[in-house]
Amino acid sequence: MKTILITLTVATSSWLAAGAASAQDEPLPQEVAQAYLAYEAAVEEQEYAAALAAAETAWREAEAARVDNAITGTLAVNYGALALRMGEFSIAHEALREAARLGDRSRETAVERADRWYLASMAAYANEDIRDARSCARRAVRALRDAEDAPPLLSGNAHYMSARMSAISGRFSNIGENARTAIEAYENAPGAPRHSLADAYYLSGIDHFFWGERSEAAIAFHRSALIWSEIDMTSEAFRSARIWTRMTVRELGAEEGEVVSARIREIGMPESWGPAPASATEDGPTDAYDVDAQPSYRADPEYPINAAYANVGGVVYVGFDVDERGRTENVEVIISAPQGIFDDAALDAVRSWRYEPAILDGEPVVRHGIETRFDFTMCPYPSRRACDTWAREEMADEED
């Protein structure tokens, strides 16, 4: 079961009253009014199963009676928000997406439309429909462009959700702007969820990393780790942020690496974390060997066919040893993004590699601690701007 990333508030009577005042001149059909009053009473008594049934009846009866879109949409929000809170993700997805669609048709305010599409994206994600979650989040962001004074928390949530769904989908071209907008909004929103802020920094780091902006990536990953350390230092998110920080700094040249390490220390780094990350060569220190292991055969990984069809990209770091015969062993993924999509392809490639073994005191020995990186991308262009344009065109084709 998916973890809902926000705290939902059960809809109240003020939602319906506002819609009725602005859009409905005639009395509501009796079946709709009775079901809504039953819903309101059940919410008041905290009898949520009964409230859910009544909310569905009110919405369905309004649809059947062709009640005004503004009223029907509000009733769909009542039903969908309560279903989402109760873990009924499939029906929440259906109801909240319809509520968002009706909001667009009934000319609700930009903020209301954005809020509905954001809730629809949450329901789609909880219902494990990542593609629609990403689509709904993008619609929420689009609606916010028309809002003159959008609440910072809603802006942060919508942009964060768009960045997160793009990351899960491997659409790295669509992460950066949304992640950084979410960070700015959360920083200005009292009570903003700290875990979402931490993850937004993490996603910003992934974006910088994917486009070769290693210094910016390292700082973003470190800020993510700092926030996660305040929330839960045992979490996988904290561990991942720290690993990405270390791996990113290792790829920097000595001078740039020292500048970034100094910046990390300036931002803040608990003593318990040990020294700040430092730059290093890809294969790590070699002074333990007279002759280091040298590659004699390296095959590129195969691009997973499903990822290729979906235009998904990613990054995988793999760690391994080379035994006395020059064969790779103890092959494992150190970190990857998005997780799981390209891991097997990277592992299979490294397992096929062959080396001239490391030599110590005239004898072949095991070479420990080799690390390498694989970049997967479907973008046919070399520049970030060109890839951004290409990605937008691909998404437009999907939505059509």
GROMACS .gro file of C-alpha atoms in nm:
model
  400
    1MET     CA    1   0.000   0.000   0.000
    2LYS     CA    2   0.133   0.342  -0.095
    3THR     CA    3   0.207   0.599   0.175
    4ILE     CA    4   0.005   0.916   0.125
    5LEU     CA    5   0.242   1.211   0.127
    6ILE     CA    6  -0.001   1.472   0.260
    7THR     CA    7  -0.257   1.494   0.536
    8LEU     CA    8  -0.605   1.511   0.390
    9THR     CA    9  -0.892   1.702   0.547
   10VAL     CA   10  -1.239   1.558   0.505
   11ALA     CA   11  -1.456   1.788   0.297
   12THR     CA   12  -1.708   1.997   0.490
   13SER     CA   13  -2.040   2.158   0.410
   14SER     CA   14  -1.875   2.486   0.317
   15TRP     CA   15  -1.746   2.330  -0.005
   16LEU     CA   16  -2.097   2.254  -0.127
   17ALA     CA   17  -2.241   2.581  -0.005
   18ALA     CA   18  -1.984   2.782  -0.199
   19GLY     CA   19  -2.059   2.593  -0.518
   20ALA     CA   20  -2.434   2.625  -0.471
   21ALA     CA   21  -2.420   2.998  -0.412
   22SER     CA   22  -2.226   3.068  -0.730
   23ALA     CA   23  -2.364   2.821  -0.978
   24GLN     CA   24  -2.695   2.666  -0.879
   25ASP     CA   25  -3.014   2.877  -0.887
   26GLU     CA   26  -3.262   2.590  -0.861
   27PRO     CA   27  -3.297   2.365  -0.553
   28LEU     CA   28  -3.097   2.043  -0.561
   29PRO     CA   29  -3.287   1.726  -0.649
   30GLN     CA   30  -3.422   1.560  -0.334
   31GLU     CA   31  -3.208   1.247  -0.377
   32VAL     CA   32  -2.891   1.460  -0.395
   33ALA     CA   33  -2.984   1.682  -0.100
   34GLN     CA   34  -3.079   1.389   0.124
   35ALA     CA   35  -2.761   1.197   0.043
   36TYR     CA   36  -2.548   1.503   0.105
   37LEU     CA   37  -2.713   1.572   0.443
   38ALA     CA   38  -2.656   1.206   0.536
   39TYR     CA   39  -2.290   1.244   0.439
   40GLU     CA   40  -2.255   1.560   0.646
   41ALA     CA   41  -2.418   1.398   0.950
   42ALA     CA   42  -2.198   1.086   0.922
   43VAL     CA   43  -1.881   1.299   0.903
   44GLU     CA   44  -1.995   1.489   1.212
   45GLU     CA   45  -2.034   1.156   1.396
   46GLN     CA   46  -1.706   1.028   1.253
   47GLU     CA   47  -1.887   0.735   1.096
   48TYR     CA   48  -1.671   0.739   0.787
   49ALA     CA   49  -1.794   0.419   0.620
   50ALA     CA   50  -2.146   0.559   0.622
   51ALA     CA   51  -2.016   0.897   0.511
   52LEU     CA   52  -1.837   0.737   0.217
   53ALA     CA   53  -2.152   0.557   0.102
   54ALA     CA   54  -2.360   0.873   0.133
   55ALA     CA   55  -2.099   1.083  -0.047
   56GLU     CA   56  -2.098   0.841  -0.339
   57THR     CA   57  -2.478   0.848  -0.357
   58ALA     CA   58  -2.483   1.228  -0.359
   59TRP     CA   59  -2.226   1.240  -0.640
   60ARG     CA   60  -2.386   0.968  -0.854
   61GLU     CA   61  -2.736   1.114  -0.814
   62ALA     CA   62  -2.605   1.458  -0.911
   63GLU     CA   63  -2.451   1.310  -1.224
   64ALA     CA   64  -2.772   1.129  -1.313
   65ALA     CA   65  -2.979   1.444  -1.259
   66ARG     CA   66  -2.736   1.655  -1.466
   67VAL     CA   67  -2.677   1.893  -1.179
   68ASP     CA   68  -2.449   2.187  -1.249
   69ASN     CA   69  -2.082   2.091  -1.302
   70ALA     CA   70  -1.964   2.308  -1.011
   71ILE     CA   71  -2.192   2.127  -0.763
   72THR     CA   72  -2.126   1.782  -0.909
   73GLY     CA   73  -1.755   1.845  -0.901
   74THR     CA   74  -1.764   1.947  -0.535
   75LEU     CA   75  -1.960   1.634  -0.448
   76ALA     CA   76  -1.698   1.428  -0.633
   77VAL     CA   77  -1.425   1.598  -0.427
   78ASN     CA   78  -1.610   1.511  -0.105
   79TYR     CA   79  -1.631   1.147  -0.207
   80GLY     CA   80  -1.281   1.119  -0.350
   81ALA     CA   81  -1.102   1.297  -0.064
   82LEU     CA   82  -1.274   1.079   0.194
   83ALA     CA   83  -1.202   0.764  -0.008
   84LEU     CA   84  -0.835   0.864  -0.029
   85ARG     CA   85  -0.820   0.918   0.344
   86MET     CA   86  -0.978   0.576   0.402
   87GLY     CA   87  -0.737   0.396   0.170
   88GLU     CA   88  -0.991   0.328  -0.104
   89PHE     CA   89  -0.747   0.435  -0.371
   90SER     CA   90  -0.919   0.308  -0.685
   91ILE     CA   91  -1.248   0.488  -0.623
   92ALA     CA   92  -1.061   0.796  -0.497
   93HIS     CA   93  -0.869   0.807  -0.824
   94GLU     CA   94  -1.187   0.789  -1.030
   95ALA     CA   95  -1.374   1.049  -0.828
   96LEU     CA   96  -1.095   1.304  -0.789
   97ARG     CA   97  -0.998   1.289  -1.153
   98GLU     CA   98  -1.358   1.353  -1.252
   99ALA     CA   99  -1.377   1.636  -0.998
  100ALA     CA  100  -1.068   1.794  -1.156
  101ARG     CA  101  -1.212   1.756  -1.505
  102LEU     CA  102  -1.541   1.916  -1.394
  103GLY     CA  103  -1.346   2.195  -1.228
  104ASP     CA  104  -1.186   2.280  -1.562
  105ARG     CA  105  -1.525   2.275  -1.735
  106SER     CA  106  -1.706   2.483  -1.472
  107ARG     CA  107  -1.438   2.755  -1.469
  108GLU     CA  108  -1.337   2.716  -1.106
  109THR     CA  109  -1.059   2.943  -0.984
  110ALA     CA  110  -0.706   2.854  -1.087
  111VAL     CA  111  -0.619   2.765  -0.727
  112GLU     CA  112  -0.923   2.536  -0.693
  113ARG     CA  113  -0.842   2.365  -1.024
  114ALA     CA  114  -0.480   2.316  -0.922
  115ASP     CA  115  -0.586   2.173  -0.587
  116ARG     CA  116  -0.819   1.923  -0.753
  117TRP     CA  117  -0.559   1.807  -1.002
  118TYR     CA  118  -0.306   1.772  -0.723
  119LEU     CA  119  -0.546   1.555  -0.522
  120ALA     CA  120  -0.613   1.352  -0.837
  121SER     CA  121  -0.239   1.297  -0.879
  122MET     CA  122  -0.213   1.178  -0.519
  123ALA     CA  123  -0.498   0.932  -0.572
  124ALA     CA  124  -0.348   0.807  -0.899
  125TYR     CA  125  -0.012   0.752  -0.729
  126ALA     CA  126  -0.175   0.568  -0.440
  127ASN     CA  127  -0.361   0.359  -0.699
  128GLU     CA  128  -0.023   0.276  -0.860
  129ASP     CA  129  -0.107   0.455  -1.185
  130ILE     CA  130   0.220   0.646  -1.216
  131ARG     CA  131   0.156   0.768  -1.567
  132ASP     CA  132  -0.174   0.931  -1.473
  133ALA     CA  133  -0.028   1.063  -1.148
  134ARG     CA  134   0.235   1.242  -1.353
  135SER     CA  135  -0.025   1.372  -1.597
  136CYS     CA  136  -0.250   1.504  -1.318
  137ALA     CA  137   0.043   1.669  -1.139
  138ARG     CA  138   0.145   1.844  -1.459
  139ARG     CA  139  -0.212   1.973  -1.497
  140ALA     CA  140  -0.198   2.106  -1.142
  141VAL     CA  141   0.124   2.292  -1.221
  142ARG     CA  142  -0.032   2.426  -1.541
  143ALA     CA  143  -0.335   2.556  -1.351
  144LEU     CA  144  -0.108   2.735  -1.102
  145ARG     CA  145   0.038   2.941  -1.386
  146ASP     CA  146  -0.299   3.120  -1.406
  147ALA     CA  147  -0.316   3.185  -1.030
  148GLU     CA  148  -0.222   3.535  -0.918
  149ASP     CA  149  -0.163   3.444  -0.554
  150ALA     CA  150  -0.125   3.068  -0.518
  151PRO     CA  151  -0.079   2.936  -0.163
  152PRO     CA  152   0.290   2.841  -0.122
  153LEU     CA  153   0.202   2.500   0.024
  154LEU     CA  154  -0.018   2.407  -0.273
  155SER     CA  155   0.249   2.532  -0.514
  156GLY     CA  156   0.512   2.327  -0.333
  157ASN     CA  157   0.295   2.015  -0.327
  158ALA     CA  158   0.197   2.035  -0.694
  159HIS     CA  159   0.549   2.102  -0.823
  160TYR     CA  160   0.697   1.840  -0.589
  161MET     CA  161   0.447   1.580  -0.708
  162SER     CA  162   0.528   1.660  -1.071
  163ALA     CA  163   0.901   1.624  -1.003
  164ARG     CA  164   0.859   1.303  -0.803
  165MET     CA  165   0.639   1.134  -1.065
  166SER     CA  166   0.882   1.235  -1.340
  167ALA     CA  167   1.167   1.082  -1.138
  168ILE     CA  168   0.979   0.758  -1.081
  169SER     CA  169   0.900   0.747  -1.451
  170GLY     CA  170   1.263   0.813  -1.545
  171ARG     CA  171   1.172   1.141  -1.718
  172PHE     CA  172   1.474   1.327  -1.587
  173SER     CA  173   1.427   1.616  -1.828
  174ASN     CA  174   1.115   1.717  -1.633
  175ILE     CA  175   1.247   1.708  -1.278
  176GLY     CA  176   1.468   2.010  -1.221
  177GLU     CA  177   1.243   2.314  -1.262
  178ASN     CA  178   0.961   2.151  -1.067
  179ALA     CA  179   1.190   2.036  -0.786
  180ARG     CA  180   1.348   2.377  -0.743
  181THR     CA  181   1.010   2.555  -0.757
  182ALA     CA  182   0.888   2.316  -0.487
  183ILE     CA  183   1.192   2.396  -0.271
  184GLU     CA  184   1.132   2.771  -0.298
  185ALA     CA  185   0.761   2.731  -0.221
  186TYR     CA  186   0.818   2.501   0.077
  187GLU     CA  187   1.082   2.734   0.221
  188ASN     CA  188   0.814   3.008   0.224
  189ALA     CA  189   0.526   2.792   0.349
  190PRO     CA  190   0.483   2.767   0.727
  191GLY     CA  191   0.425   2.406   0.826
  192ALA     CA  192   0.546   2.266   0.494
  193PRO     CA  193   0.619   1.892   0.512
  194ARG     CA  194   0.989   1.845   0.587
  195HIS     CA  195   1.005   1.507   0.417
  196SER     CA  196   0.877   1.661   0.093
  197LEU     CA  197   1.133   1.942   0.118
  198ALA     CA  198   1.411   1.688   0.175
  199ASP     CA  199   1.296   1.485  -0.123
  200ALA     CA  200   1.268   1.796  -0.340
  201TYR     CA  201   1.635   1.871  -0.269
  202TYR     CA  202   1.715   1.508  -0.353
  203LEU     CA  203   1.528   1.535  -0.684
  204SER     CA  204   1.708   1.861  -0.762
  205GLY     CA  205   2.032   1.675  -0.704
  206ILE     CA  206   1.927   1.398  -0.943
  207ASP     CA  207   1.847   1.659  -1.208
  208HIS     CA  208   2.182   1.837  -1.168
  209PHE     CA  209   2.364   1.505  -1.172
  210PHE     CA  210   2.190   1.382  -1.486
  211TRP     CA  211   2.297   1.695  -1.671
  212GLY     CA  212   2.658   1.677  -1.554
  213GLU     CA  213   2.631   1.959  -1.299
  214ARG     CA  214   2.815   1.766  -1.030
  215SER     CA  215   2.895   2.049  -0.787
  216GLU     CA  216   2.533   2.165  -0.773
  217ALA     CA  217   2.419   1.804  -0.741
  218ALA     CA  218   2.647   1.735  -0.444
  219ILE     CA  219   2.520   2.040  -0.256
  220ALA     CA  220   2.155   1.950  -0.322
  221PHE     CA  221   2.211   1.589  -0.208
  222HIS     CA  222   2.385   1.712   0.107
  223ARG     CA  223   2.099   1.948   0.193
  224SER     CA  224   1.858   1.658   0.146
  225ALA     CA  225   2.064   1.440   0.381
  226LEU     CA  226   2.072   1.714   0.646
  227ILE     CA  227   1.694   1.747   0.648
  228TRP     CA  228   1.643   1.371   0.648
  229SER     CA  229   1.883   1.346   0.945
  230GLU     CA  230   1.637   1.561   1.142
  231ILE     CA  231   1.349   1.331   1.045
  232ASP     CA  232   1.492   0.979   1.055
  233MET     CA  233   1.860   0.889   1.026
  234THR     CA  234   1.767   0.521   0.986
  235SER     CA  235   1.562   0.584   0.671
  236GLU     CA  236   1.659   0.463   0.327
  237ALA     CA  237   1.609   0.820   0.204
  238PHE     CA  238   1.880   0.950   0.439
  239ARG     CA  239   2.116   0.671   0.334
  240SER     CA  240   2.052   0.736  -0.037
  241ALA     CA  241   2.114   1.109  -0.007
  242ARG     CA  242   2.447   1.050   0.166
  243ILE     CA  243   2.557   0.791  -0.090
  244TRP     CA  244   2.471   1.023  -0.379
  245THR     CA  245   2.666   1.303  -0.209
  246ARG     CA  246   2.973   1.082  -0.174
  247MET     CA  247   2.954   0.938  -0.525
  248THR     CA  248   2.902   1.280  -0.681
  249VAL     CA  249   3.194   1.447  -0.503
  250ARG     CA  250   3.419   1.153  -0.595
  251GLU     CA  251   3.375   1.237  -0.962
  252LEU     CA  252   3.496   1.594  -0.924
  253GLY     CA  253   3.851   1.701  -0.995
  254ALA     CA  254   4.075   1.766  -0.696
  255GLU     CA  255   4.033   2.146  -0.699
  256GLU     CA  256   3.658   2.148  -0.759
  257GLY     CA  257   3.614   1.865  -0.510
  258GLU     CA  258   3.787   2.065  -0.238
  259VAL     CA  259   3.565   2.366  -0.308
  260VAL     CA  260   3.250   2.152  -0.281
  261SER     CA  261   3.378   1.977   0.034
  262ALA     CA  262   3.440   2.316   0.192
  263ARG     CA  263   3.091   2.428   0.095
  264ILE     CA  264   2.943   2.115   0.252
  265ARG     CA  265   3.129   2.185   0.574
  266GLU     CA  266   3.005   2.545   0.564
  267ILE     CA  267   2.642   2.438   0.520
  268GLY     CA  268   2.683   2.206   0.815
  269MET     CA  269   2.788   1.849   0.871
  270PRO     CA  270   2.750   1.661   1.202
  271GLU     CA  271   3.076   1.527   1.344
  272SER     CA  272   2.921   1.181   1.361
  273TRP     CA  273   2.916   1.174   0.980
  274GLY     CA  274   3.293   1.177   0.962
  275PRO     CA  275   3.498   1.384   0.715
  276ALA     CA  276   3.336   1.563   0.421
  277PRO     CA  277   3.331   1.364   0.094
  278ALA     CA  278   3.642   1.400  -0.119
  279SER     CA  279   3.715   1.357  -0.490
  280ALA     CA  280   3.876   1.037  -0.618
  281THR     CA  281   3.932   0.845  -0.941
  282GLU     CA  282   3.652   0.623  -1.067
  283ASP     CA  283   3.819   0.300  -0.956
  284GLY     CA  284   3.928   0.426  -0.617
  285PRO     CA  285   4.275   0.408  -0.456
  286THR     CA  286   4.532   0.184  -0.624
  287ASP     CA  287   4.836   0.219  -0.397
  288ALA     CA  288   4.762  -0.120  -0.239
  289TYR     CA  289   4.872  -0.295  -0.562
  290ASP     CA  290   5.193  -0.304  -0.764
  291VAL     CA  291   4.984  -0.319  -1.082
  292ASP     CA  292   4.616  -0.236  -1.079
  293ALA     CA  293   4.354  -0.450  -1.252
  294GLN     CA  294   4.311  -0.347  -1.616
  295PRO     CA  295   3.996  -0.408  -1.823
  296SER     CA  296   4.035  -0.644  -2.118
  297TYR     CA  297   3.666  -0.674  -2.211
  298ARG     CA  298   3.382  -0.436  -2.126
  299ALA     CA  299   3.039  -0.476  -2.285
  300ASP     CA  300   2.784  -0.197  -2.266
  301PRO     CA  301   2.459  -0.283  -2.091
  302GLU     CA  302   2.152  -0.355  -2.300
  303TYR     CA  303   1.884  -0.088  -2.280
  304PRO     CA  304   1.572  -0.249  -2.122
  305ILE     CA  305   1.315  -0.265  -2.400
  306ASN     CA  306   1.024  -0.141  -2.187
  307ALA     CA  307   1.229   0.158  -2.072
  308ALA     CA  308   1.329   0.232  -2.431
  309TYR     CA  309   0.969   0.227  -2.551
  310ALA     CA  310   0.870   0.458  -2.265
  311ASN     CA  311   1.160   0.701  -2.327
  312VAL     CA  312   1.284   0.640  -1.973
  313GLY     CA  313   1.639   0.734  -1.869
  314GLY     CA  314   1.844   0.667  -1.559
  315VAL     CA  315   2.175   0.633  -1.378
  316VAL     CA  316   2.325   0.327  -1.206
  317TYR     CA  317   2.639   0.303  -0.993
  318VAL     CA  318   2.780  -0.048  -0.962
  319GLY     CA  319   3.048  -0.171  -0.722
  320PHE     CA  320   3.247  -0.493  -0.771
  321ASP     CA  321   3.573  -0.680  -0.713
  322VAL     CA  322   3.801  -0.854  -0.966
  323ASP     CA  323   3.935  -1.195  -0.866
  324GLU     CA  324   4.277  -1.348  -0.937
  325ARG     CA  325   4.154  -1.479  -1.273
  326GLY     CA  326   4.029  -1.140  -1.387
  327ARG     CA  327   3.659  -1.217  -1.340
  328THR     CA  328   3.421  -0.978  -1.168
  329GLU     CA  329   3.264  -1.083  -0.840
  330ASN     CA  330   3.056  -0.937  -0.558
  331VAL     CA  331   2.878  -0.725  -0.817
  332GLU     CA  332   2.613  -0.500  -0.661
  333VAL     CA  333   2.422  -0.180  -0.721
  334ILE     CA  334   2.549   0.101  -0.499
  335ILE     CA  335   2.276   0.346  -0.593
  336SER     CA  336   2.047   0.405  -0.890
  337ALA     CA  337   1.780   0.639  -1.016
  338PRO     CA  338   1.509   0.552  -1.084
  339GLN     CA  339   1.551   0.250  -0.862
  340GLY     CA  340   1.512  -0.091  -1.018
  341ILE     CA  341   1.457  -0.004  -1.384
  342PHE     CA  342   1.816  -0.033  -1.508
  343ASP     CA  343   1.974  -0.227  -1.221
  344ASP     CA  344   1.964  -0.571  -1.383
  345ALA     CA  345   2.099  -0.444  -1.714
  346ALA     CA  346   2.393  -0.279  -1.539
  347LEU     CA  347   2.463  -0.584  -1.322
  348ASP     CA  348   2.451  -0.822  -1.619
  349ALA     CA  349   2.698  -0.607  -1.810
  350VAL     CA  350   2.951  -0.589  -1.526
  351ARG     CA  351   2.926  -0.964  -1.461
  352SER     CA  352   3.039  -1.022  -1.821
  353TRP     CA  353   3.344  -0.796  -1.792
  354ARG     CA  354   3.697  -0.937  -1.785
  355TYR     CA  355   4.019  -0.786  -1.648
  356GLU     CA  356   4.389  -0.847  -1.632
  357PRO     CA  357   4.412  -0.912  -1.257
  358ALA     CA  358   4.582  -0.683  -1.008
  359ILE     CA  359   4.939  -0.779  -0.915
  360LEU     CA  360   5.096  -0.763  -0.571
  361ASP     CA  361   5.444  -0.898  -0.496
  362GLY     CA  362   5.447  -1.063  -0.838
  363GLU     CA  363   5.125  -1.258  -0.783
  364PRO     CA  364   4.767  -1.197  -0.909
  365VAL     CA  365   4.538  -1.089  -0.624
  366VAL     CA  366   4.181  -0.982  -0.572
  367ARG     CA  367   4.120  -0.617  -0.657
  368HIS     CA  368   3.859  -0.481  -0.416
  369GLY     CA  369   3.629  -0.183  -0.436
  370ILE     CA  370   3.596  -0.091  -0.803
  371GLU     CA  371   3.308   0.145  -0.880
  372THR     CA  372   3.166   0.244  -1.216
  373ARG     CA  373   2.867   0.438  -1.348
  374PHE     CA  374   2.621   0.375  -1.630
  375ASP     CA  375   2.411   0.652  -1.785
  376PHE     CA  376   2.095   0.557  -1.971
  377THR     CA  377   1.921   0.814  -2.190
  378MET     CA  378   1.692   0.805  -2.491
  379CYS     CA  379   1.740   1.173  -2.576
  380PRO     CA  380   1.913   1.196  -2.916
  381TYR     CA  381   2.049   1.546  -2.850
  382PRO     CA  382   2.366   1.651  -2.664
  383SER     CA  383   2.241   1.967  -2.490
  384ARG     CA  384   2.009   2.009  -2.194
  385ARG     CA  385   1.795   2.269  -2.375
  386ALA     CA  386   1.744   2.045  -2.677
  387CYS     CA  387   1.656   1.749  -2.455
  388ASP     CA  388   1.408   1.961  -2.257
  389THR     CA  389   1.234   2.060  -2.581
  390TRP     CA  390   1.237   1.700  -2.700
  391ALA     CA  391   1.089   1.580  -2.370
  392ARG     CA  392   0.807   1.837  -2.379
  393GLU     CA  393   0.716   1.731  -2.732
  394GLU     CA  394   0.715   1.365  -2.628
  395MET     CA  395   0.481   1.438  -2.333
  396ALA     CA  396   0.250   1.646  -2.553
  397ASP     CA  397   0.221   1.352  -2.791
  398GLU     CA  398   0.133   1.123  -2.498
  399GLU     CA  399  -0.145   1.349  -2.375
  400ASP     CA  400  -0.290   1.384  -2.724
   0.00000   0.00000   0.00000
